[in-house]
């Protein structure tokens, strides 16, 4: 009997040794959240980060409207006759509706950048939807349409949220050229970051607003040169609806 018991113990130990690592490995593969790169591939029609290979590029301005910076940016775009896309934060849009109206009146596209700028990946789908819908209501009330284009704060989003966006006719739009202007960089640094990385179909990330103490004077100083330099290379500035051949509203 002790022999038989020993054999059993040995057998069970072997079974455990073989099966536990396999099942743990499977569980970790299954539970691992998809990376943004994987999500972009899997949902390529919904999740964009650049446009088609044409001589068009899109300037996108996040985090506005902000009376400290947005009017100057609008002024430059108007002087240069360039169209852009503004991903607005709902709470700020609610506070500064005249700036939102001006973006719209001057021909720019308005996108949804959440209501309170939380990291979506850490929020439930319900919280995510609430952030989208609250901003949507402010934008619709002010300029008359519900934005189709969503840019998640920090570019972060999870699979459930992308699925919801797809099912409800939205597009998630990140970028492939990062100016890093939110760091308060100077004109030359911002120009270099943008001009070195911009190619056909580029979606360029800049900011039109920020938190307390943020300084976007580098963005404002760099913008005319960025537009002129890229135009001299044959690029046309279009809004994201045109670049992605979609509509601005749902
Ligand atoms: Zn942002």
Tab-separated table of C-alpha atoms and ligand atoms in Angstrom:
chain	number	residue	atom	x	y	z
A	1	UNK	CA	0.000	0.000	0.000
A	2	UNK	CA	2.657	2.632	0.837
A	3	UNK	CA	4.204	1.856	-2.532
A	4	UNK	CA	0.956	2.419	-4.327
A	5	UNK	CA	0.437	5.649	-2.430
A	6	UNK	CA	3.936	6.826	-3.369
A	7	UNK	CA	3.196	6.088	-7.014
A	8	UNK	CA	0.000	8.079	-6.754
A	9	UNK	CA	1.776	11.038	-5.187
A	10	UNK	CA	4.410	10.883	-7.906
A	11	UNK	CA	1.763	10.655	-10.604
A	12	UNK	CA	-0.239	13.594	-9.220
A	13	UNK	CA	2.901	15.672	-8.838
A	14	UNK	CA	3.804	15.008	-12.469
A	15	UNK	CA	0.295	15.909	-13.613
A	16	UNK	CA	0.449	19.157	-11.658
A	17	UNK	CA	3.926	19.977	-12.916
A	18	UNK	CA	2.797	19.605	-16.513
A	19	UNK	CA	-0.675	21.128	-16.407
A	20	UNK	CA	-0.279	24.095	-14.066
A	21	UNK	CA	2.326	25.955	-16.133
A	22	UNK	CA	0.310	25.342	-19.331
A	23	UNK	CA	-2.933	26.614	-17.916
A	24	UNK	CA	-1.225	29.624	-16.304
A	25	UNK	CA	0.447	30.486	-19.600
A	26	UNK	CA	-2.865	30.210	-21.444
A	27	UNK	CA	-4.599	32.357	-18.861
A	28	UNK	CA	-1.967	35.054	-19.101
A	29	UNK	CA	-2.192	35.105	-22.907
A	30	UNK	CA	-5.964	35.282	-22.735
A	31	UNK	CA	-6.078	38.007	-20.066
A	32	UNK	CA	-3.321	40.186	-21.432
A	33	UNK	CA	-4.919	43.414	-22.692
A	34	UNK	CA	-4.313	44.076	-26.371
A	35	UNK	CA	-1.667	46.673	-27.076
A	36	UNK	CA	-2.626	49.774	-29.038
A	37	UNK	CA	-0.713	48.389	-32.033
A	38	UNK	CA	-2.715	45.162	-31.918
A	39	UNK	CA	-5.981	47.086	-31.604
A	40	UNK	CA	-5.082	49.270	-34.588
A	41	UNK	CA	-4.493	46.164	-36.710
A	42	UNK	CA	-7.575	44.318	-35.520
A	43	UNK	CA	-9.909	47.326	-35.895
A	44	UNK	CA	-8.161	49.084	-38.779
A	45	UNK	CA	-11.391	50.618	-40.112
A	46	UNK	CA	-12.263	52.137	-36.731
A	47	UNK	CA	-8.876	52.902	-35.187
A	48	UNK	CA	-6.724	55.274	-37.246
A	49	UNK	CA	-3.365	56.885	-36.652
A	50	UNK	CA	-2.519	58.111	-40.145
A	51	UNK	CA	-4.204	58.779	-43.458
A	52	UNK	CA	-3.674	57.306	-46.920
A	53	UNK	CA	-0.428	57.740	-48.840
A	54	UNK	CA	-1.240	61.098	-50.416
A	55	UNK	CA	0.301	64.556	-50.235
A	56	UNK	CA	-2.210	65.532	-47.571
A	57	UNK	CA	-1.558	66.006	-43.865
A	58	UNK	CA	-3.791	66.850	-40.906
A	59	UNK	CA	-2.967	69.231	-38.067
A	60	UNK	CA	-4.796	68.152	-34.916
A	61	UNK	CA	-5.050	70.287	-31.788
A	62	UNK	CA	-5.968	68.638	-28.486
A	63	UNK	CA	-7.169	69.891	-25.106
A	64	UNK	CA	-8.885	73.139	-26.143
A	65	UNK	CA	-10.720	75.351	-26.143
A	66	UNK	CA	-8.440	77.501	-24.013
A	67	UNK	CA	-8.648	81.309	-24.145
A	68	UNK	CA	-4.910	81.587	-23.480
A	69	UNK	CA	-3.870	79.771	-26.672
A	70	UNK	CA	-6.746	78.753	-28.942
A	71	UNK	CA	-7.512	82.247	-30.363
A	72	UNK	CA	-3.925	82.718	-31.595
A	73	UNK	CA	-3.920	79.283	-33.187
A	74	UNK	CA	-7.217	80.023	-34.942
A	75	UNK	CA	-5.812	83.344	-36.113
A	76	UNK	CA	-2.753	81.697	-37.719
A	77	UNK	CA	-4.849	78.974	-39.377
A	78	UNK	CA	-7.136	81.651	-40.766
A	79	UNK	CA	-4.253	83.774	-42.073
A	80	UNK	CA	-2.687	80.755	-43.735
A	81	UNK	CA	-5.976	79.372	-45.016
A	82	UNK	CA	-5.265	75.972	-43.424
A	83	UNK	CA	-7.995	73.673	-42.141
A	84	UNK	CA	-7.413	71.674	-38.952
A	85	UNK	CA	-9.135	69.425	-36.433
A	86	UNK	CA	-9.715	70.333	-32.786
A	87	UNK	CA	-10.210	67.507	-30.292
A	88	UNK	CA	-11.983	69.383	-27.533
A	89	UNK	CA	-12.379	68.546	-23.863
A	90	UNK	CA	-16.096	68.741	-23.007
A	91	UNK	CA	-15.662	70.548	-19.693
A	92	UNK	CA	-13.660	73.310	-21.439
A	93	UNK	CA	-16.025	73.461	-24.423
A	94	UNK	CA	-18.871	74.019	-21.983
A	95	UNK	CA	-16.949	76.855	-20.364
A	96	UNK	CA	-15.854	78.527	-23.608
A	97	UNK	CA	-18.623	77.955	-26.168
A	98	UNK	CA	-17.677	81.049	-28.185
A	99	UNK	CA	-14.298	79.494	-29.002
A	100	UNK	CA	-15.991	76.256	-30.026
A	101	UNK	CA	-18.333	78.216	-32.293
A	102	UNK	CA	-15.390	80.028	-33.807
A	103	UNK	CA	-13.579	76.759	-34.642
A	104	UNK	CA	-16.692	75.586	-36.423
A	105	UNK	CA	-17.428	78.903	-38.176
A	106	UNK	CA	-13.872	79.087	-39.521
A	107	UNK	CA	-14.223	75.701	-41.157
A	108	UNK	CA	-12.390	73.378	-38.775
A	109	UNK	CA	-13.570	69.961	-37.696
A	110	UNK	CA	-14.394	69.307	-34.058
A	111	UNK	CA	-13.593	65.956	-32.502
A	112	UNK	CA	-14.341	64.485	-29.087
A	113	UNK	CA	-11.493	64.334	-26.547
A	114	UNK	CA	-13.634	63.204	-23.547
A	115	UNK	CA	-15.322	65.406	-20.945
A	116	UNK	CA	-12.764	65.387	-18.129
A	117	UNK	CA	-9.656	63.961	-19.827
A	118	UNK	CA	-9.350	60.654	-17.874
A	119	UNK	CA	-7.205	57.730	-19.063
A	120	UNK	CA	-9.875	55.560	-20.767
A	121	UNK	CA	-8.034	52.248	-20.402
A	122	UNK	CA	-8.619	52.381	-16.674
A	123	UNK	CA	-12.321	53.194	-17.001
A	124	UNK	CA	-15.316	50.911	-17.587
A	125	UNK	CA	-17.164	51.021	-20.899
A	126	UNK	CA	-20.003	52.759	-19.078
A	127	UNK	CA	-17.713	55.512	-17.794
A	128	UNK	CA	-16.118	55.810	-21.232
A	129	UNK	CA	-19.523	56.180	-22.920
A	130	UNK	CA	-20.532	58.823	-20.391
A	131	UNK	CA	-17.356	60.822	-21.150
A	132	UNK	CA	-18.106	60.650	-24.885
A	133	UNK	CA	-21.788	61.477	-24.607
A	134	UNK	CA	-21.389	64.421	-22.236
A	135	UNK	CA	-18.953	66.093	-24.649
A	136	UNK	CA	-21.157	65.201	-27.582
A	137	UNK	CA	-24.078	67.041	-25.986
A	138	UNK	CA	-22.017	70.189	-25.432
A	139	UNK	CA	-20.720	70.166	-29.007
A	140	UNK	CA	-24.122	69.469	-30.517
A	141	UNK	CA	-25.759	72.211	-28.471
A	142	UNK	CA	-23.093	74.717	-29.552
A	143	UNK	CA	-22.303	73.882	-33.190
A	144	UNK	CA	-25.115	71.523	-34.172
A	145	UNK	CA	-23.470	68.171	-34.742
A	146	UNK	CA	-22.284	65.097	-32.872
A	147	UNK	CA	-18.588	64.471	-33.546
A	148	UNK	CA	-17.788	61.148	-35.138
A	149	UNK	CA	-14.062	61.387	-34.425
A	150	UNK	CA	-12.789	60.499	-30.969
A	151	UNK	CA	-9.280	60.990	-29.689
A	152	UNK	CA	-8.747	59.225	-26.373
A	153	UNK	CA	-6.768	61.190	-23.766
A	154	UNK	CA	-3.084	60.096	-23.918
A	155	UNK	CA	-4.071	57.981	-26.961
A	156	UNK	CA	-5.028	55.193	-24.541
A	157	UNK	CA	-8.050	52.963	-25.088
A	158	UNK	CA	-8.993	49.329	-24.478
A	159	UNK	CA	-10.601	46.722	-26.695
A	160	UNK	CA	-14.108	46.907	-25.216
A	161	UNK	CA	-14.153	50.637	-25.810
A	162	UNK	CA	-12.937	50.313	-29.418
A	163	UNK	CA	-15.660	47.687	-29.988
A	164	UNK	CA	-18.280	50.097	-28.645
A	165	UNK	CA	-16.952	52.890	-30.876
A	166	UNK	CA	-17.098	50.584	-33.908
A	167	UNK	CA	-20.630	49.380	-33.144
A	168	UNK	CA	-21.840	52.961	-32.744
A	169	UNK	CA	-20.264	54.451	-35.851
A	170	UNK	CA	-17.352	56.387	-34.363
A	171	UNK	CA	-13.728	56.509	-35.411
A	172	UNK	CA	-10.843	56.554	-32.940
A	173	UNK	CA	-8.052	58.766	-34.244
A	174	UNK	CA	-4.572	58.915	-32.756
A	175	UNK	CA	-1.512	60.352	-34.534
A	176	UNK	CA	1.783	59.331	-36.093
A	177	UNK	CA	3.656	62.620	-35.640
A	178	UNK	CA	4.063	63.879	-32.072
A	179	UNK	CA	5.236	67.476	-31.616
A	180	UNK	CA	5.615	66.969	-27.828
A	181	UNK	CA	4.569	70.624	-27.592
A	182	UNK	CA	2.699	70.057	-24.311
A	183	UNK	CA	6.116	69.886	-22.624
A	184	UNK	CA	6.519	73.612	-23.226
A	185	UNK	CA	9.166	73.105	-25.934
A	186	UNK	CA	10.426	76.115	-27.877
A	187	UNK	CA	9.636	76.969	-31.485
A	188	UNK	CA	12.710	75.258	-32.982
A	189	UNK	CA	12.216	72.022	-31.024
A	190	UNK	CA	8.561	71.791	-32.053
A	191	UNK	CA	9.363	72.541	-35.692
A	192	UNK	CA	12.059	69.865	-35.700
A	193	UNK	CA	9.793	67.244	-34.094
A	194	UNK	CA	7.055	67.864	-36.655
A	195	UNK	CA	9.077	68.416	-39.822
A	196	UNK	CA	11.417	65.448	-39.325
A	197	UNK	CA	8.541	62.994	-38.885
A	198	UNK	CA	5.914	64.251	-41.332
A	199	UNK	CA	5.292	62.256	-44.501
A	200	UNK	CA	2.297	61.534	-46.749
A	201	UNK	CA	-0.961	61.110	-44.828
A	202	UNK	CA	0.548	62.286	-41.528
A	203	UNK	CA	-1.648	63.060	-38.555
A	204	UNK	CA	0.216	65.648	-36.497
A	205	UNK	CA	-0.432	66.054	-32.771
A	206	UNK	CA	-0.309	69.579	-31.352
A	207	UNK	CA	-2.180	71.270	-28.499
A	208	UNK	CA	-4.563	74.221	-28.320
A	209	UNK	CA	-5.042	74.101	-24.569
A	210	UNK	CA	-3.479	72.845	-21.380
A	211	UNK	CA	-3.577	72.755	-17.621
A	212	UNK	CA	-2.581	75.415	-15.129
A	213	UNK	CA	0.913	76.676	-15.933
A	214	UNK	CA	1.127	75.118	-19.373
A	215	UNK	CA	2.881	77.156	-22.037
A	216	UNK	CA	2.041	76.708	-25.711
A	217	UNK	CA	3.868	79.799	-26.961
A	218	UNK	CA	6.285	77.455	-28.806
A	219	UNK	CA	3.338	75.932	-30.671
A	220	UNK	CA	2.018	79.344	-31.670
A	221	UNK	CA	5.451	80.508	-32.851
A	222	UNK	CA	6.200	77.285	-34.743
A	223	UNK	CA	2.856	76.958	-36.516
A	224	UNK	CA	3.360	79.464	-39.383
A	225	UNK	CA	6.759	77.936	-40.258
A	226	UNK	CA	5.384	74.383	-40.083
A	227	UNK	CA	2.596	75.277	-42.494
A	228	UNK	CA	4.888	77.140	-44.909
A	229	UNK	CA	7.634	74.496	-44.899
A	230	UNK	CA	5.279	71.597	-45.532
A	231	UNK	CA	3.397	73.520	-48.234
A	232	UNK	CA	6.701	74.207	-49.970
A	233	UNK	CA	7.205	70.427	-50.030
A	234	UNK	CA	3.835	70.025	-51.749
A	235	UNK	CA	1.644	69.073	-48.792
A	236	UNK	CA	-1.944	70.195	-48.467
A	237	UNK	CA	-3.505	70.793	-45.037
A	238	UNK	CA	-6.877	69.115	-44.659
A	239	UNK	CA	-9.134	68.300	-41.750
A	240	UNK	CA	-9.379	64.688	-40.565
A	241	UNK	CA	-12.751	64.061	-42.181
A	242	UNK	CA	-11.163	64.794	-45.547
A	243	UNK	CA	-7.895	62.974	-44.831
A	244	UNK	CA	-9.708	59.823	-43.673
A	245	UNK	CA	-12.475	60.174	-46.279
A	246	UNK	CA	-15.201	60.114	-43.684
A	247	UNK	CA	-17.626	62.589	-42.133
A	248	UNK	CA	-17.053	64.856	-39.139
A	249	UNK	CA	-20.431	64.040	-37.646
A	250	UNK	CA	-22.330	60.877	-36.922
B	1	LIG	ZN1	-5.367	65.518	-24.276
